[in-house]
Amino acid sequence: MLPLSSLMYAIPNNTRRVLTSWKSNTDPSPGEFVAELTPEVPPQGLVRKGSLPYWRSGPWAETRFTGILEMDETYVNPLTMVQDVVNGTGVMTFCALRNFDVSYIKLASDGSLNVRRSNGGNTGWIKHFEGPLSSCDLYGTCGANGMCIRSISSPICKCLKGFVPKSDDEWNSGNWTRGCVRRTELSSSCQGNYSSTTQSKDTTDGFYRVANIKPPDSYELASSGDAEQCRQGCLGNCSCSAFAYIKGIGCLVWKHELLDMVQFTQGGEILFIRLARSELAGSKRIKIISVSAISLCVIIILGLAAFGCWRYRVKQNGQARVAMEVSEDSWKNHLKSQDVSGLNFFEMHTIQNATDNFSISNKLGQGGFGTVYKGKLKDGKEIAIKRLSRSSGEGTEEFMNELKLISKLQHRNLVRLLGYCIEGEEKLLVYEFMVNKSLDSFLFDLKKKLEIGWSKRFNIIQGIARGLVYLHRDSLLRVVHRDLKASNILLDEKMNPKISDFGLARMFQGTQNQDNTGRVFGTL
């Protein structure tokens, strides 16, 4: 398989493009091994021996296969993946390895998958990747609910916590294919009810954490937002036996037996296995004792620290109160000199009422500048409030920068600043609220990115370009944003893009074409 070759599937046409092994090293006729891309969401690479699975890569997570330990942050990945869930297609393309003259993928006659590279000359072919590496990598070595331990040689299989061998005699003799079964059934609200999608709230089930795992086969992508929602979704579904929240994928759940599990010595993912509460009781008691001892020590230390802080604050309180008054007056005087006409001044109590006193449920995000909250004014208008972090010295400069620039810039592809608030140590900016949040929430979510086809993406690109042309050429000021990224592109209800966050922006004179800075800016 040479660079720019690909494996693919198309469910509507029932077509596949696969890589087939030779019959032997000297016989190029089709062999018994086939490498293919599976249509699961997300997809995974699979090598079959005839009709049976032989080795699999684990699910794809943006830039890597989760079951291939070598694919960490330092790995030079030669693969790109495009999956269209709506139309039932997927393509994995092999790209040429960077800095190497020649590279290829070969499925050998023994079923091993090899990636080789060469710089030319007399160095020969160098191994870039090879799998499977051990018997642990072979599909289903330890059977259902069994885990293959890569760090030891014999025995290599063990049952998951809360499970026992289905056949003790076979297991002890080294035949692990029949796997393991639960020692204790799950809560009574789920027994005999695995077709149910919901479970009563008085469940006595829990989860056991297993680290350094190659995710099992037969997973499903769930719509849960974060790790806690993923956990609650699994706990509330009688058919869910395990879950994992994986970077680059999101929430995966398993509704059947856990098959083809491998545990690495390092790396891998974290899997949470559903168990009856009685299976977790022992570990819970130890945990409670440990937490109690640690908590007592922490309370003593915090008590001493609090006493010291109290004495210090009593001493500094008078000075701080004077400093606050001076600071607030100097801010307001400075704003008058900056001509921020057209902006409303919001009272602090108005913002507190709009955000339910900065409730965590209204929190939209957080950055180096501070925290952003959603708010609702008395007239029903929704707003976004950026609250300056009190500890951020650079945030103060960025606050003034946004006030000065956005009050003077007006364009349909720039976010609109409605006003500001300064009271005591509090400094806040009030913006129009963007219903669809930021562009990165669509681009880097496996499900939401399907909502923006190429037509919408092109319109978003056009809108961003129009905003930049206005900043660089058409406005009365010449402004360079200096921190343009997907999270700083907001989307309104019609998916129109709005460039936001001008805290790091720099304003130039009409004839000025360069400037120097003493600070590092931007996002890697």
CSV table of N, CA and C in Angstrom, one decimal, residues 309-400:
chain,number,residue,atom,x,y,z
A,309,CYS,N,-4.0,34.0,57.7
A,309,CYS,CA,-4.5,34.9,56.7
A,309,CYS,C,-5.4,35.9,57.4
A,310,TRP,N,-6.2,35.5,58.4
A,310,TRP,CA,-7.1,36.4,59.1
A,310,TRP,C,-6.3,37.6,59.8
A,311,ARG,N,-5.2,37.2,60.4
A,311,ARG,CA,-4.3,38.3,61.1
A,311,ARG,C,-3.8,39.2,60.0
A,312,TYR,N,-3.4,38.6,58.9
A,312,TYR,CA,-2.8,39.5,57.9
A,312,TYR,C,-3.8,40.4,57.3
A,313,ARG,N,-5.0,39.9,57.0
A,313,ARG,CA,-6.1,40.7,56.4
A,313,ARG,C,-6.6,41.8,57.3
A,314,VAL,N,-6.6,41.5,58.6
A,314,VAL,CA,-7.0,42.6,59.6
A,314,VAL,C,-6.0,43.7,59.5
A,315,LYS,N,-4.7,43.4,59.3
A,315,LYS,CA,-3.7,44.4,59.2
A,315,LYS,C,-3.8,45.2,57.9
A,316,GLN,N,-4.2,44.5,56.8
A,316,GLN,CA,-4.2,45.1,55.5
A,316,GLN,C,-5.5,45.7,55.1
A,317,ASN,N,-6.5,45.4,55.9
A,317,ASN,CA,-7.9,45.7,55.5
A,317,ASN,C,-8.1,47.2,55.2
A,318,GLY,N,-7.6,48.0,56.1
A,318,GLY,CA,-7.7,49.5,56.0
A,318,GLY,C,-7.1,50.0,54.7
A,319,GLN,N,-5.8,49.5,54.5
A,319,GLN,CA,-5.1,50.0,53.3
A,319,GLN,C,-5.8,49.5,52.0
A,320,ALA,N,-6.3,48.3,52.1
A,320,ALA,CA,-7.0,47.7,50.9
A,320,ALA,C,-8.2,48.5,50.5
A,321,ARG,N,-9.0,49.0,51.5
A,321,ARG,CA,-10.2,49.7,51.3
A,321,ARG,C,-9.9,51.0,50.6
A,322,VAL,N,-8.9,51.7,51.0
A,322,VAL,CA,-8.5,52.9,50.4
A,322,VAL,C,-8.0,52.7,49.0
A,323,ALA,N,-7.2,51.7,48.8
A,323,ALA,CA,-6.7,51.3,47.5
A,323,ALA,C,-7.8,51.0,46.5
A,324,MET,N,-8.8,50.3,46.9
A,324,MET,CA,-9.9,50.0,46.1
A,324,MET,C,-10.6,51.2,45.6
A,325,GLU,N,-10.9,52.2,46.5
A,325,GLU,CA,-11.6,53.4,46.1
A,325,GLU,C,-10.7,54.2,45.1
A,326,VAL,N,-9.4,54.3,45.3
A,326,VAL,CA,-8.5,55.0,44.3
A,326,VAL,C,-8.5,54.3,43.0
A,327,SER,N,-8.5,52.9,43.0
A,327,SER,CA,-8.4,52.1,41.8
A,327,SER,C,-9.7,52.4,41.0
A,328,GLU,N,-10.9,52.3,41.6
A,328,GLU,CA,-12.1,52.5,40.9
A,328,GLU,C,-12.2,53.9,40.3
A,329,ASP,N,-11.9,54.9,41.0
A,329,ASP,CA,-11.9,56.3,40.5
A,329,ASP,C,-10.9,56.4,39.3
A,330,SER,N,-9.7,55.8,39.5
A,330,SER,CA,-8.8,56.0,38.4
A,330,SER,C,-9.2,55.3,37.1
A,331,TRP,N,-9.9,54.1,37.3
A,331,TRP,CA,-10.4,53.4,36.1
A,331,TRP,C,-11.5,54.3,35.4
A,332,LYS,N,-12.4,54.8,36.2
A,332,LYS,CA,-13.5,55.6,35.5
A,332,LYS,C,-12.9,56.9,34.9
A,333,ASN,N,-11.9,57.5,35.5
A,333,ASN,CA,-11.3,58.7,34.9
A,333,ASN,C,-10.6,58.3,33.6
A,334,HIS,N,-9.9,57.2,33.6
A,334,HIS,CA,-9.2,56.7,32.4
A,334,HIS,C,-10.1,56.4,31.3
A,335,LEU,N,-11.3,55.8,31.6
A,335,LEU,CA,-12.3,55.5,30.6
A,335,LEU,C,-12.8,56.8,29.9
A,336,LYS,N,-13.0,57.8,30.7
A,336,LYS,CA,-13.5,59.1,30.2
A,336,LYS,C,-12.5,59.6,29.1
A,337,SER,N,-11.2,59.4,29.4
A,337,SER,CA,-10.2,59.9,28.5
A,337,SER,C,-10.1,59.1,27.2
A,338,GLN,N,-10.6,57.9,27.2
A,338,GLN,CA,-10.5,57.0,26.1
A,338,GLN,C,-11.6,57.1,25.1
A,339,ASP,N,-12.6,57.8,25.3
A,339,ASP,CA,-13.8,58.0,24.4
A,339,ASP,C,-14.4,56.7,24.1
A,340,VAL,N,-15.1,56.1,25.0
A,340,VAL,CA,-15.8,54.8,24.8
A,340,VAL,C,-17.3,55.1,24.6
A,341,SER,N,-17.6,56.2,23.8
A,341,SER,CA,-19.0,56.6,23.6
A,341,SER,C,-19.8,55.4,22.9
A,342,GLY,N,-21.1,55.4,23.2
A,342,GLY,CA,-21.9,54.3,22.6
A,342,GLY,C,-22.0,53.1,23.5
A,343,LEU,N,-21.2,53.0,24.5
A,343,LEU,CA,-21.3,51.8,25.4
A,343,LEU,C,-22.1,52.1,26.6
A,344,ASN,N,-22.9,51.2,27.0
A,344,ASN,CA,-23.7,51.3,28.3
A,344,ASN,C,-22.9,50.9,29.5
A,345,PHE,N,-23.1,51.6,30.6
A,345,PHE,CA,-22.5,51.3,31.9
A,345,PHE,C,-23.6,50.5,32.6
A,346,PHE,N,-23.3,49.2,33.0
A,346,PHE,CA,-24.2,48.4,33.7
A,346,PHE,C,-23.9,48.4,35.2
A,347,GLU,N,-24.9,48.5,36.0
A,347,GLU,CA,-24.7,48.4,37.5
A,347,GLU,C,-24.4,47.0,37.8
A,348,MET,N,-23.6,46.8,38.9
A,348,MET,CA,-23.2,45.4,39.3
A,348,MET,C,-24.5,44.6,39.7
A,349,HIS,N,-25.4,45.2,40.4
A,349,HIS,CA,-26.6,44.4,40.8
A,349,HIS,C,-27.4,43.9,39.6
A,350,THR,N,-27.4,44.7,38.4
A,350,THR,CA,-28.0,44.3,37.2
A,350,THR,C,-27.4,43.0,36.7
A,351,ILE,N,-26.1,43.0,36.6
A,351,ILE,CA,-25.4,41.8,36.1
A,351,ILE,C,-25.5,40.6,37.1
A,352,GLN,N,-25.5,40.9,38.4
A,352,GLN,CA,-25.7,39.8,39.3
A,352,GLN,C,-27.1,39.1,39.2
A,353,ASN,N,-28.1,40.0,39.0
A,353,ASN,CA,-29.5,39.4,38.7
A,353,ASN,C,-29.5,38.6,37.4
A,354,ALA,N,-28.8,39.2,36.4
A,354,ALA,CA,-28.9,38.5,35.1
A,354,ALA,C,-28.2,37.1,35.1
A,355,THR,N,-27.2,37.0,35.9
A,355,THR,CA,-26.4,35.7,35.9
A,355,THR,C,-26.8,34.8,37.1
A,356,ASP,N,-27.8,35.2,37.9
A,356,ASP,CA,-28.2,34.5,39.1
A,356,ASP,C,-27.0,34.5,40.0
A,357,ASN,N,-26.4,35.7,40.2
A,357,ASN,CA,-25.2,35.9,41.0
A,357,ASN,C,-24.0,35.0,40.6
A,358,PHE,N,-23.8,35.0,39.3
A,358,PHE,CA,-22.7,34.2,38.7
A,358,PHE,C,-22.8,32.7,39.0
A,359,SER,N,-24.0,32.2,38.8
A,359,SER,CA,-24.2,30.8,39.1
A,359,SER,C,-23.3,29.9,38.1
A,360,ILE,N,-22.9,28.8,38.7
A,360,ILE,CA,-22.1,27.9,37.9
A,360,ILE,C,-22.8,27.3,36.7
A,361,SER,N,-24.2,27.3,36.8
A,361,SER,CA,-25.0,26.7,35.7
A,361,SER,C,-25.0,27.7,34.5
A,362,ASN,N,-24.7,29.0,34.8
A,362,ASN,CA,-24.6,29.9,33.7
A,362,ASN,C,-23.2,30.1,33.1
A,363,LYS,N,-22.3,29.4,33.6
A,363,LYS,CA,-20.9,29.5,33.1
A,363,LYS,C,-20.7,28.9,31.7
A,364,LEU,N,-20.2,29.8,30.8
A,364,LEU,CA,-20.0,29.3,29.4
A,364,LEU,C,-18.6,28.9,29.1
A,365,GLY,N,-17.6,29.4,29.8
A,365,GLY,CA,-16.2,29.1,29.6
A,365,GLY,C,-15.3,29.9,30.5
A,366,GLN,N,-14.0,29.6,30.4
A,366,GLN,CA,-13.0,30.2,31.2
A,366,GLN,C,-11.7,30.3,30.5
A,367,GLY,N,-10.9,31.4,30.6
A,367,GLY,CA,-9.6,31.5,30.0
A,367,GLY,C,-8.7,32.3,30.9
A,368,GLY,N,-7.5,32.7,30.3
A,368,GLY,CA,-6.5,33.4,31.1
A,368,GLY,C,-7.1,34.8,31.6
A,369,PHE,N,-8.0,35.4,30.8
A,369,PHE,CA,-8.5,36.7,31.1
A,369,PHE,C,-9.5,36.6,32.3
A,370,GLY,N,-10.3,35.5,32.3
A,370,GLY,CA,-11.3,35.4,33.4
A,370,GLY,C,-12.4,34.4,32.9
A,371,THR,N,-13.6,34.6,33.4
A,371,THR,CA,-14.7,33.6,33.2
A,371,THR,C,-15.8,34.3,32.4
A,372,VAL,N,-16.5,33.5,31.5
A,372,VAL,CA,-17.6,34.0,30.7
A,372,VAL,C,-18.9,33.4,31.2
A,373,TYR,N,-19.9,34.2,31.5
A,373,TYR,CA,-21.2,33.7,31.9
A,373,TYR,C,-22.3,34.1,31.0
A,374,LYS,N,-23.4,33.3,30.9
A,374,LYS,CA,-24.6,33.7,30.2
A,374,LYS,C,-25.5,34.4,31.2
A,375,GLY,N,-26.2,35.5,30.7
A,375,GLY,CA,-27.1,36.2,31.5
A,375,GLY,C,-28.4,36.6,30.8
A,376,LYS,N,-29.4,37.0,31.5
A,376,LYS,CA,-30.7,37.4,30.9
A,376,LYS,C,-31.2,38.6,31.6
A,377,LEU,N,-31.3,39.7,30.9
A,377,LEU,CA,-31.8,41.0,31.4
A,377,LEU,C,-33.3,40.9,31.7
A,378,LYS,N,-33.8,41.9,32.4
A,378,LYS,CA,-35.2,41.9,32.8
A,378,LYS,C,-36.1,42.0,31.6
A,379,ASP,N,-35.7,42.6,30.5
A,379,ASP,CA,-36.5,42.6,29.3
A,379,ASP,C,-36.4,41.4,28.4
A,380,GLY,N,-35.7,40.3,29.0
A,380,GLY,CA,-35.6,39.0,28.3
A,380,GLY,C,-34.4,38.9,27.3
A,381,LYS,N,-33.7,40.0,27.1
A,381,LYS,CA,-32.5,39.9,26.2
A,381,LYS,C,-31.4,39.1,26.9
A,382,GLU,N,-30.8,38.2,26.1
A,382,GLU,CA,-29.7,37.3,26.5
A,382,GLU,C,-28.4,38.0,26.3
A,383,ILE,N,-27.5,37.9,27.2
A,383,ILE,CA,-26.2,38.6,27.1
A,383,ILE,C,-25.1,37.6,27.5
A,384,ALA,N,-23.9,37.9,27.2
A,384,ALA,CA,-22.7,37.2,27.7
A,384,ALA,C,-21.8,38.2,28.5
A,385,ILE,N,-21.4,37.7,29.6
A,385,ILE,CA,-20.6,38.6,30.5
A,385,ILE,C,-19.2,38.0,30.7
A,386,LYS,N,-18.2,38.8,30.4
A,386,LYS,CA,-16.8,38.3,30.7
A,386,LYS,C,-16.4,39.0,32.0
A,387,ARG,N,-16.0,38.2,33.0
A,387,ARG,CA,-15.7,38.7,34.3
A,387,ARG,C,-14.1,38.6,34.4
A,388,LEU,N,-13.5,39.8,34.6
A,388,LEU,CA,-12.1,39.9,34.7
A,388,LEU,C,-11.6,39.1,35.9
A,389,SER,N,-10.6,38.3,35.8
A,389,SER,CA,-10.0,37.6,36.9
A,389,SER,C,-9.2,38.6,37.8
A,390,ARG,N,-9.5,38.6,39.1
A,390,ARG,CA,-8.8,39.6,39.9
A,390,ARG,C,-7.3,39.5,40.0
A,391,SER,N,-6.9,38.3,39.8
A,391,SER,CA,-5.5,38.0,39.9
A,391,SER,C,-4.7,38.1,38.6
A,392,SER,N,-5.4,38.6,37.5
A,392,SER,CA,-4.8,38.7,36.2
A,392,SER,C,-4.3,40.1,35.9
A,393,GLY,N,-3.0,40.3,36.0
A,393,GLY,CA,-2.5,41.6,35.7
A,393,GLY,C,-2.6,41.9,34.2
A,394,GLU,N,-2.3,40.9,33.4
A,394,GLU,CA,-2.5,41.1,31.9
A,394,GLU,C,-3.9,41.3,31.5
A,395,GLY,N,-4.9,40.7,32.3
A,395,GLY,CA,-6.3,40.8,32.0
A,395,GLY,C,-6.7,42.2,32.1
A,396,THR,N,-6.1,43.0,33.0
A,396,THR,CA,-6.5,44.4,33.1
A,396,THR,C,-6.2,45.2,31.8
A,397,GLU,N,-5.0,44.9,31.3
A,397,GLU,CA,-4.6,45.5,30.0
A,397,GLU,C,-5.6,45.1,28.9
A,398,GLU,N,-5.9,43.8,28.9
A,398,GLU,CA,-6.8,43.3,27.8
A,398,GLU,C,-8.2,43.9,27.9
A,399,PHE,N,-8.6,44.1,29.2
A,399,PHE,CA,-9.9,44.7,29.4
A,399,PHE,C,-10.0,46.1,28.7
A,400,MET,N,-9.0,46.9,29.0
A,400,MET,CA,-9.0,48.2,28.4
A,400,MET,C,-8.9,48.2,26.9
